[in-house]
Short mmCIF file of C-alpha atoms and ligand atoms in Angstrom, two decimals:
data_model
loop_
_atom_site.label_atom_id
_atom_site.label_comp_id
_atom_site.label_asym_id
_atom_site.label_seq_id
_atom_site.Cartn_x
_atom_site.Cartn_y
_atom_site.Cartn_z
CA MET A 216 56.58 254.22 14.11
CA ILE A 217 52.83 254.71 13.91
CA GLU A 218 53.10 255.55 10.20
CA ILE A 219 55.17 252.45 9.53
CA LEU A 220 52.43 250.38 11.17
CA GLY A 221 50.03 251.42 8.46
CA ASP A 222 51.88 249.28 5.95
CA ASN A 223 51.96 245.61 6.85
CA SER A 224 54.51 244.83 4.14
CA MET A 225 57.14 246.97 5.87
CA THR A 226 56.69 245.51 9.35
CA PRO A 227 55.33 242.01 8.89
CA ASP A 228 55.88 240.83 12.44
CA LEU A 229 55.25 242.86 15.58
CA ILE A 230 56.08 241.63 19.06
CA ALA A 231 53.68 243.05 21.65
CA PRO A 232 54.69 242.32 25.25
CA SER A 233 51.67 242.24 27.57
CA ILE A 234 52.49 244.40 30.55
CA LEU A 235 50.03 242.36 32.61
CA SER A 236 53.02 240.19 33.53
CA ALA A 237 55.41 243.10 34.12
CA ASP A 238 56.42 244.36 37.56
CA PHE A 239 53.77 247.04 38.14
CA ALA A 240 55.83 248.69 40.87
CA ARG A 241 58.43 249.52 38.18
CA LEU A 242 56.16 249.76 35.14
CA GLY A 243 57.85 252.62 33.27
CA GLU A 244 61.25 250.99 33.56
CA GLU A 245 59.85 247.60 32.51
CA VAL A 246 58.29 249.10 29.38
CA ASP A 247 61.49 251.00 28.54
CA ASN A 248 63.53 247.82 28.93
CA VAL A 249 61.31 245.61 26.83
CA LEU A 250 61.16 248.20 24.03
CA ALA A 251 64.94 248.67 24.18
CA ALA A 252 65.20 244.89 23.85
CA GLY A 253 63.42 245.06 20.49
CA ALA A 254 59.70 244.82 21.23
CA ASP A 255 57.50 246.79 18.82
CA ILE A 256 54.28 247.72 20.61
CA VAL A 257 52.98 247.73 24.19
CA HIS A 258 50.00 245.44 24.84
CA PHE A 259 47.83 246.99 27.55
CA ASP A 260 45.22 244.69 29.15
CA VAL A 261 42.22 246.46 30.67
CA MET A 262 40.01 244.26 32.90
CA ASP A 263 36.93 245.39 34.82
CA ASN A 264 35.98 242.48 37.15
CA HIS A 265 32.69 242.31 35.24
CA TYR A 266 33.30 241.24 31.64
CA VAL A 267 36.26 239.21 32.95
CA PRO A 268 36.93 238.09 36.54
CA ASN A 269 39.98 240.26 37.11
CA LEU A 270 40.77 243.94 37.63
CA THR A 271 43.74 245.74 36.15
CA ILE A 272 44.60 249.17 34.78
CA GLY A 273 42.85 252.10 33.12
CA PRO A 274 43.50 255.33 31.18
CA LEU A 275 45.51 256.92 33.99
CA VAL A 276 48.20 254.28 33.62
CA CYS A 277 48.22 254.65 29.82
CA GLU A 278 48.67 258.39 30.22
CA ALA A 279 51.41 257.84 32.79
CA LEU A 280 53.36 255.70 30.29
CA ARG A 281 53.09 258.47 27.67
CA LYS A 282 54.22 261.06 30.22
CA HIS A 283 57.08 258.77 31.16
CA GLY A 284 58.24 259.07 27.53
CA VAL A 285 56.93 255.93 25.86
CA THR A 286 56.49 256.73 22.15
CA ALA A 287 55.87 253.19 20.85
CA PRO A 288 52.30 252.31 19.87
CA ILE A 289 50.11 251.31 22.81
CA ASP A 290 47.71 248.47 22.01
CA VAL A 291 44.77 248.78 24.41
CA HIS A 292 42.87 245.50 24.78
CA LEU A 293 39.56 246.30 26.46
CA MET A 294 38.05 243.46 28.49
CA VAL A 295 35.30 245.70 29.83
CA LYS A 296 31.53 245.89 29.48
CA PRO A 297 30.12 248.26 28.41
CA VAL A 298 32.93 249.61 26.25
CA ASP A 299 31.87 252.95 24.72
CA ARG A 300 32.09 255.19 27.80
CA ILE A 301 35.79 254.55 28.34
CA ILE A 302 36.96 254.86 24.70
CA PRO A 303 37.41 258.67 24.57
CA ASP A 304 39.37 258.47 27.84
CA PHE A 305 41.81 255.97 26.36
CA ALA A 306 42.14 258.02 23.16
CA ALA A 307 42.98 261.10 25.25
CA ALA A 308 45.42 259.01 27.30
CA GLY A 309 47.47 258.17 24.20
CA ALA A 310 46.17 254.79 23.01
CA THR A 311 47.18 253.82 19.47
CA TYR A 312 45.00 250.75 18.98
CA ILE A 313 41.78 250.12 20.91
CA THR A 314 40.31 246.64 20.60
CA PHE A 315 37.16 245.26 22.23
CA HIS A 316 35.14 242.06 22.44
CA PRO A 317 31.98 242.09 20.29
CA GLU A 318 29.96 240.47 23.11
CA ALA A 319 30.72 243.51 25.28
CA SER A 320 29.22 246.08 22.91
CA GLU A 321 25.51 246.57 22.15
CA HIS A 322 26.38 248.20 18.82
CA ILE A 323 29.59 246.91 17.32
CA ASP A 324 29.61 249.13 14.24
CA ARG A 325 29.04 252.21 16.39
CA THR A 326 31.86 251.30 18.76
CA LEU A 327 34.28 250.75 15.86
CA GLN A 328 33.37 254.13 14.41
CA LEU A 329 33.73 255.77 17.82
CA ILE A 330 37.30 254.45 18.14
CA ARG A 331 38.28 255.72 14.69
CA ASN A 332 36.54 259.06 15.23
CA GLU A 333 38.67 259.46 18.36
CA GLY A 334 41.76 259.09 16.15
CA CYS A 335 42.72 255.55 17.13
CA LYS A 336 43.01 252.30 15.20
CA ALA A 337 40.11 249.94 15.88
CA GLY A 338 40.00 246.21 16.43
CA LEU A 339 37.71 243.33 17.35
CA VAL A 340 38.76 240.60 19.78
CA PHE A 341 37.53 237.02 19.46
CA ASN A 342 37.37 234.68 22.44
CA PRO A 343 38.26 231.05 21.71
CA ALA A 344 34.57 230.11 21.20
CA THR A 345 33.48 233.32 19.46
CA SER A 346 32.65 233.09 15.77
CA LEU A 347 34.53 235.15 13.19
CA SER A 348 31.13 235.94 11.63
CA TYR A 349 31.11 239.18 13.63
CA LEU A 350 33.54 240.40 10.95
CA ASP A 351 31.14 239.93 8.05
CA TYR A 352 29.89 243.50 7.69
CA VAL A 353 32.68 245.52 9.33
CA MET A 354 35.93 244.60 7.59
CA ASP A 355 36.18 248.14 6.22
CA LYS A 356 36.09 249.58 9.75
CA ILE A 357 38.78 247.37 11.29
CA ASP A 358 42.56 247.82 11.63
CA MET A 359 43.21 244.79 13.85
CA ILE A 360 41.70 241.36 14.42
CA LEU A 361 42.78 239.89 17.73
CA LEU A 362 42.27 236.17 18.29
CA MET A 363 42.37 235.09 21.91
CA SER A 364 44.26 231.81 22.27
CA VAL A 365 43.19 231.56 25.93
CA ASN A 366 40.02 232.65 27.70
CA PRO A 367 40.51 236.26 28.73
CA GLY A 368 41.18 237.38 32.27
CA PHE A 369 44.57 236.04 33.27
CA GLY A 370 48.14 235.74 32.06
CA GLY A 371 50.07 232.51 32.17
CA GLN A 372 47.47 230.17 30.60
CA SER A 373 48.18 227.54 27.94
CA PHE A 374 47.69 228.21 24.23
CA ILE A 375 44.45 226.60 22.95
CA PRO A 376 45.44 224.57 19.82
CA ALA A 377 42.17 225.23 17.91
CA THR A 378 43.40 228.82 17.53
CA MET A 379 45.69 227.66 14.70
CA GLU A 380 42.75 226.77 12.45
CA LYS A 381 40.99 230.01 13.37
CA LEU A 382 44.12 232.00 12.50
CA ARG A 383 44.20 230.39 9.07
CA ALA A 384 40.52 231.30 8.56
CA ALA A 385 41.05 234.90 9.70
CA ARG A 386 44.12 235.25 7.48
CA LYS A 387 42.04 234.13 4.47
CA MET A 388 39.35 236.69 5.31
CA ILE A 389 41.90 239.50 5.61
CA ASP A 390 43.66 238.60 2.36
CA ALA A 391 40.34 238.30 0.50
CA SER A 392 39.19 241.69 1.84
CA GLY A 393 42.19 243.61 0.51
CA PHE A 394 42.15 245.82 3.62
CA ASP A 395 45.26 246.59 5.68
CA ILE A 396 44.34 244.66 8.82
CA ARG A 397 46.74 243.20 11.36
CA LEU A 398 46.13 239.69 12.72
CA GLU A 399 47.09 239.53 16.37
CA VAL A 400 47.16 236.55 18.71
CA ASP A 401 46.99 236.76 22.50
CA GLY A 402 47.49 234.06 25.14
CA GLY A 403 50.11 231.41 25.75
CA VAL A 404 52.45 232.72 23.03
CA LYS A 405 56.07 231.77 23.74
CA ALA A 406 59.30 231.36 21.82
CA ASP A 407 58.57 227.65 21.38
CA ASN A 408 55.23 228.07 19.56
CA ILE A 409 55.59 231.49 17.91
CA GLY A 410 56.98 230.00 14.67
CA GLU A 411 53.94 227.77 14.20
CA ILE A 412 51.60 230.65 15.10
CA LYS A 413 53.21 232.87 12.48
CA ALA A 414 52.93 230.08 9.90
CA ALA A 415 49.17 229.99 10.61
CA GLY A 416 48.90 233.63 9.57
CA ALA A 417 49.45 235.87 12.60
CA ASP A 418 51.58 239.01 12.22
CA THR A 419 51.26 240.55 15.70
CA PHE A 420 52.23 238.50 18.74
CA VAL A 421 51.18 239.30 22.31
CA SER A 422 53.28 237.63 24.96
CA GLY A 423 53.06 238.32 28.69
CA SER A 424 54.51 235.56 30.82
CA GLY A 425 56.58 234.40 27.83
CA ILE A 426 58.56 237.66 27.99
CA PHE A 427 58.18 239.05 31.51
CA GLY A 428 58.01 235.61 33.17
CA LYS A 429 60.57 233.97 35.36
CA GLY A 430 63.90 235.31 36.46
CA ARG A 431 63.44 238.92 35.36
CA ASP A 432 65.39 240.29 38.30
CA SER A 433 68.33 237.96 37.95
CA ASP A 434 69.16 238.75 34.31
CA PRO A 435 68.85 242.32 33.00
CA HIS A 436 69.44 241.05 29.43
CA ARG A 437 66.68 238.49 29.61
CA TYR A 438 64.26 240.49 27.46
CA ASP A 439 66.87 240.85 24.70
CA SER A 440 67.50 237.12 24.59
CA ILE A 441 63.81 236.17 24.64
CA ILE A 442 62.86 238.62 21.91
CA ARG A 443 65.85 237.57 19.81
CA GLU A 444 64.82 233.94 20.22
CA MET A 445 61.25 234.77 19.19
CA ARG A 446 62.48 236.50 16.03
CA GLU A 447 64.73 233.54 15.23
CA GLN A 448 61.83 231.14 15.60
CA MET A 449 59.69 233.28 13.30
CA ALA A 450 62.43 233.39 10.66
CA ARG A 451 62.66 229.59 10.35
C1 DX5 B 78 44.58 237.71 28.90
C2 DX5 B 78 45.31 238.88 28.30
C3 DX5 B 78 46.65 238.58 27.74
C4 DX5 B 78 47.63 238.03 28.72
C5 DX5 B 78 48.56 237.14 27.97
O1 DX5 B 78 43.25 238.05 29.13
O2 DX5 B 78 44.55 239.45 27.26
O3 DX5 B 78 47.19 239.70 27.05
O4 DX5 B 78 48.36 239.00 29.40
O5 DX5 B 78 49.42 236.56 28.88
P1 DX5 B 78 50.27 235.29 28.51
O6 DX5 B 78 51.17 235.65 27.37
O7 DX5 B 78 51.00 235.02 29.79
O8 DX5 B 78 49.31 234.18 28.13
ZN1 ZN B 79 45.44 241.02 25.93
#
Protein backbone atom coordinates (compact mmCIF):
# COMPACT_ATOMS: atom_id res chain seq x y z
CA MET A 1 0.00 0.00 0.00
CA ILE A 2 2.72 2.47 0.94
CA GLU A 3 4.59 1.69 -2.30
CA ILE A 4 1.45 2.22 -4.36
CA LEU A 5 1.07 5.64 -2.76
CA GLY A 6 4.32 6.73 -4.32
CA ASP A 7 2.70 6.77 -7.74
CA ASN A 8 -0.22 9.15 -8.02
CA SER A 9 -1.26 7.77 -11.40
CA MET A 10 -2.08 4.38 -9.85
CA THR A 11 -4.17 5.70 -6.97
CA PRO A 12 -5.55 9.04 -8.07
CA ASP A 13 -8.09 9.43 -5.29
CA LEU A 14 -7.55 8.55 -1.65
CA ILE A 15 -10.26 8.77 0.98
CA ALA A 16 -8.84 9.62 4.40
CA PRO A 17 -11.37 9.37 7.24
CA SER A 18 -10.48 11.68 10.12
CA ILE A 19 -10.67 9.64 13.30
CA LEU A 20 -11.37 12.84 15.22
CA SER A 21 -15.05 12.06 14.65
CA ALA A 22 -14.76 8.34 15.43
CA ASP A 23 -15.86 6.75 18.71
CA PHE A 24 -12.62 6.95 20.72
CA ALA A 25 -13.83 4.32 23.18
CA ARG A 26 -13.80 1.82 20.28
CA LEU A 27 -11.05 3.34 18.14
CA GLY A 28 -9.39 0.17 16.83
CA GLU A 29 -12.71 -1.28 15.74
CA GLU A 30 -13.76 2.02 14.13
CA VAL A 31 -10.55 2.18 12.10
CA ASP A 32 -10.88 -1.48 11.06
CA ASN A 33 -14.46 -0.89 9.95
CA VAL A 34 -13.79 2.24 7.95
CA LEU A 35 -10.83 0.62 6.17
CA ALA A 36 -12.88 -2.51 5.47
CA ALA A 37 -15.50 -0.19 3.98
CA GLY A 38 -12.97 1.01 1.41
CA ALA A 39 -11.15 3.95 2.97
CA ASP A 40 -7.51 4.27 1.91
CA ILE A 41 -5.59 6.07 4.66
CA VAL A 42 -6.20 7.03 8.30
CA HIS A 43 -6.19 10.79 8.99
CA PHE A 44 -4.86 11.39 12.50
CA ASP A 45 -5.46 14.87 13.98
CA VAL A 46 -3.01 15.94 16.67
CA MET A 47 -4.04 19.05 18.64
CA ASP A 48 -2.13 20.60 21.54
CA ASN A 49 -4.45 23.25 23.07
CA HIS A 50 -1.80 25.82 22.12
CA TYR A 51 -1.50 26.06 18.34
CA VAL A 52 -5.22 25.21 18.18
CA PRO A 53 -7.81 25.47 20.98
CA ASN A 54 -8.41 21.75 21.35
CA LEU A 55 -6.58 18.71 22.70
CA THR A 56 -6.58 15.29 21.11
CA ILE A 57 -4.23 12.36 20.63
CA GLY A 58 -0.49 11.71 20.43
CA PRO A 59 2.09 9.07 19.42
CA LEU A 60 0.84 6.51 21.96
CA VAL A 61 -2.47 6.27 20.14
CA CYS A 62 -0.74 6.00 16.75
CA GLU A 63 1.39 3.18 18.10
CA ALA A 64 -1.68 1.50 19.59
CA LEU A 65 -3.35 1.46 16.16
CA ARG A 66 -0.26 -0.18 14.63
CA LYS A 67 -0.18 -2.74 17.45
CA HIS A 68 -3.87 -3.36 16.90
CA GLY A 69 -2.95 -4.43 13.35
CA VAL A 70 -3.65 -1.36 11.22
CA THR A 71 -1.38 -1.58 8.16
CA ALA A 72 -2.91 1.23 6.08
CA PRO A 73 -0.95 4.48 5.85
CA ILE A 74 -1.44 6.79 8.83
CA ASP A 75 -1.60 10.47 7.88
CA VAL A 76 -0.53 12.46 10.94
CA HIS A 77 -1.75 16.07 10.81
CA LEU A 78 0.17 18.01 13.44
CA MET A 79 -1.66 21.03 14.86
CA VAL A 80 1.04 21.59 17.47
CA LYS A 81 3.62 24.28 18.18
CA PRO A 82 6.53 23.75 18.26
CA VAL A 83 6.58 20.75 15.94
CA ASP A 84 10.13 19.31 15.79
CA ARG A 85 10.31 17.67 19.23
CA ILE A 86 7.39 15.33 18.58
CA ILE A 87 8.32 14.25 15.02
CA PRO A 88 10.70 11.37 15.90
CA ASP A 89 8.08 10.05 18.34
CA PHE A 90 5.46 9.88 15.61
CA ALA A 91 7.91 8.27 13.19
CA ALA A 92 8.68 5.59 15.81
CA ALA A 93 4.96 5.18 16.44
CA GLY A 94 4.33 4.20 12.81
CA ALA A 95 3.28 7.41 11.06
CA THR A 96 3.39 7.29 7.25
CA TYR A 97 2.81 10.97 6.47
CA ILE A 98 3.60 13.79 8.88
CA THR A 99 2.23 17.21 7.96
CA PHE A 100 2.58 20.48 9.87
CA HIS A 101 1.54 24.12 9.64
CA PRO A 102 4.35 26.45 8.49
CA GLU A 103 3.37 29.04 11.13
CA ALA A 104 4.13 26.46 13.83
CA SER A 105 7.75 25.86 12.79
CA GLU A 106 10.65 28.30 13.20
CA HIS A 107 12.55 26.56 10.39
CA ILE A 108 10.28 25.01 7.80
CA ASP A 109 13.00 23.51 5.62
CA ARG A 110 14.62 21.89 8.65
CA THR A 111 11.34 20.40 9.83
CA LEU A 112 10.61 18.95 6.37
CA GLN A 113 14.06 17.38 6.27
CA LEU A 114 13.62 16.02 9.80
CA ILE A 115 10.40 14.24 8.77
CA ARG A 116 12.03 12.65 5.72
CA ASN A 117 15.17 11.73 7.65
CA GLU A 118 12.91 9.89 10.10
CA GLY A 119 11.63 7.82 7.15
CA CYS A 120 8.23 9.46 6.77
CA LYS A 121 6.58 11.40 3.96
CA ALA A 122 6.47 15.14 4.64
CA GLY A 123 3.77 17.71 4.08
CA LEU A 124 2.84 21.34 4.67
CA VAL A 125 -0.63 22.38 5.82
CA PHE A 126 -2.20 25.68 4.80
CA ASN A 127 -4.88 27.37 6.89
CA PRO A 128 -7.63 29.12 4.91
CA ALA A 129 -5.81 32.49 5.13
CA THR A 130 -2.25 31.16 4.75
CA SER A 131 -0.46 31.93 1.51
CA LEU A 132 0.82 29.15 -0.75
CA SER A 133 4.05 31.15 -1.06
CA TYR A 134 5.50 29.01 1.73
CA LEU A 135 5.90 26.38 -1.00
CA ASP A 136 8.18 28.48 -3.19
CA TYR A 137 11.54 27.03 -2.14
CA VAL A 138 10.57 23.61 -0.76
CA MET A 139 8.63 21.79 -3.48
CA ASP A 140 11.44 19.24 -3.76
CA LYS A 141 11.09 18.36 -0.06
CA ILE A 142 7.33 17.83 0.01
CA ASP A 143 5.18 14.72 -0.52
CA MET A 144 1.84 16.25 0.45
CA ILE A 145 0.20 19.66 0.36
CA LEU A 146 -2.78 19.85 2.69
CA LEU A 147 -5.23 22.70 2.24
CA MET A 148 -7.46 23.36 5.22
CA SER A 149 -11.00 24.14 4.10
CA VAL A 150 -11.95 25.11 7.67
CA ASN A 151 -9.95 26.76 10.44
CA PRO A 152 -8.19 23.99 12.32
CA GLY A 153 -9.22 22.76 15.74
CA PHE A 154 -12.62 21.12 15.39
CA GLY A 155 -14.53 18.65 13.26
CA GLY A 156 -17.97 19.36 11.91
CA GLN A 157 -17.37 22.85 10.45
CA SER A 158 -18.56 24.07 7.04
CA PHE A 159 -16.35 23.98 3.96
CA ILE A 160 -14.96 27.46 3.14
CA PRO A 161 -15.73 28.07 -0.59
CA ALA A 162 -12.53 30.06 -1.31
CA THR A 163 -10.66 26.75 -0.92
CA MET A 164 -11.75 25.81 -4.46
CA GLU A 165 -9.68 28.58 -6.03
CA LYS A 166 -6.74 27.75 -3.77
CA LEU A 167 -6.95 24.08 -4.79
CA ARG A 168 -6.76 25.08 -8.44
CA ALA A 169 -3.68 27.23 -7.69
CA ALA A 170 -1.99 24.44 -5.72
CA ARG A 171 -2.76 21.90 -8.46
CA LYS A 172 -1.07 24.19 -11.01
CA MET A 173 2.00 24.50 -8.78
CA ILE A 174 2.25 20.72 -8.35
CA ASP A 175 1.83 20.00 -12.06
CA ALA A 176 4.39 22.67 -12.99
CA SER A 177 6.89 21.28 -10.47
CA GLY A 178 6.89 17.75 -11.90
CA PHE A 179 7.21 16.32 -8.38
CA ASP A 180 5.03 13.50 -7.06
CA ILE A 181 3.03 15.48 -4.50
CA ARG A 182 -0.44 14.67 -3.23
CA LEU A 183 -3.01 17.46 -2.84
CA GLU A 184 -5.14 16.86 0.22
CA VAL A 185 -8.14 18.80 1.47
CA ASP A 186 -9.39 18.80 5.06
CA GLY A 187 -12.57 20.24 6.57
CA GLY A 188 -16.23 20.05 5.66
CA VAL A 189 -15.70 17.42 2.94
CA LYS A 190 -18.86 15.36 2.38
CA ALA A 191 -20.36 13.22 -0.34
CA ASP A 192 -22.29 16.23 -1.65
CA ASN A 193 -19.24 18.43 -2.34
CA ILE A 194 -16.47 15.88 -2.94
CA GLY A 195 -17.07 15.83 -6.72
CA GLU A 196 -16.55 19.57 -7.02
CA ILE A 197 -13.49 19.41 -4.74
CA LYS A 198 -11.93 16.72 -6.91
CA ALA A 199 -12.65 18.78 -10.03
CA ALA A 200 -10.69 21.65 -8.44
CA GLY A 201 -7.62 19.42 -8.25
CA ALA A 202 -7.61 17.53 -4.94
CA ASP A 203 -6.62 13.84 -4.92
CA THR A 204 -6.73 13.08 -1.18
CA PHE A 205 -9.92 13.73 0.76
CA VAL A 206 -10.13 13.98 4.55
CA SER A 207 -13.60 13.54 5.95
CA GLY A 208 -14.46 13.26 9.64
CA SER A 209 -18.08 14.02 10.42
CA GLY A 210 -18.97 13.23 6.79
CA ILE A 211 -18.01 9.59 7.38
CA PHE A 212 -18.21 8.95 11.13
CA GLY A 213 -21.11 11.38 11.69
CA LYS A 214 -24.66 10.57 12.55
CA GLY A 215 -26.22 7.19 13.09
CA ARG A 216 -23.03 5.14 13.26
CA ASP A 217 -24.44 2.78 15.87
CA SER A 218 -27.71 2.13 14.09
CA ASP A 219 -26.24 0.97 10.77
CA PRO A 220 -23.09 -1.18 10.69
CA HIS A 221 -22.93 -0.79 6.88
CA ARG A 222 -23.05 2.98 7.01
CA TYR A 223 -19.36 3.44 6.25
CA ASP A 224 -19.63 1.26 3.14
CA SER A 225 -22.53 3.26 1.77
CA ILE A 226 -20.94 6.65 2.50
CA ILE A 227 -17.61 5.72 0.96
CA ARG A 228 -19.33 4.18 -2.06
CA GLU A 229 -21.35 7.37 -2.49
CA MET A 230 -18.18 9.48 -2.26
CA ARG A 231 -16.52 7.40 -4.98
CA GLU A 232 -19.61 7.69 -7.17
CA GLN A 233 -19.63 11.45 -6.78
CA MET A 234 -15.95 11.61 -7.71
CA ALA A 235 -16.52 9.49 -10.82
CA ARG A 236 -19.14 11.85 -12.29
C1 LIG B 1 -9.76 19.99 11.86
C2 LIG B 1 -9.17 18.66 11.45
C3 LIG B 1 -9.98 17.86 10.51
C4 LIG B 1 -11.34 17.50 11.00
C5 LIG B 1 -12.22 17.39 9.80
O1 LIG B 1 -8.81 20.75 12.51
O2 LIG B 1 -7.90 18.85 10.86
O3 LIG B 1 -9.28 16.71 10.06
O4 LIG B 1 -11.39 16.31 11.72
O5 LIG B 1 -13.51 17.14 10.25
P1 LIG B 1 -14.76 17.35 9.31
O6 LIG B 1 -14.62 16.44 8.13
O7 LIG B 1 -15.89 16.99 10.21
O8 LIG B 1 -14.78 18.80 8.88
ZN1 LIG C 1 -6.85 17.13 9.88
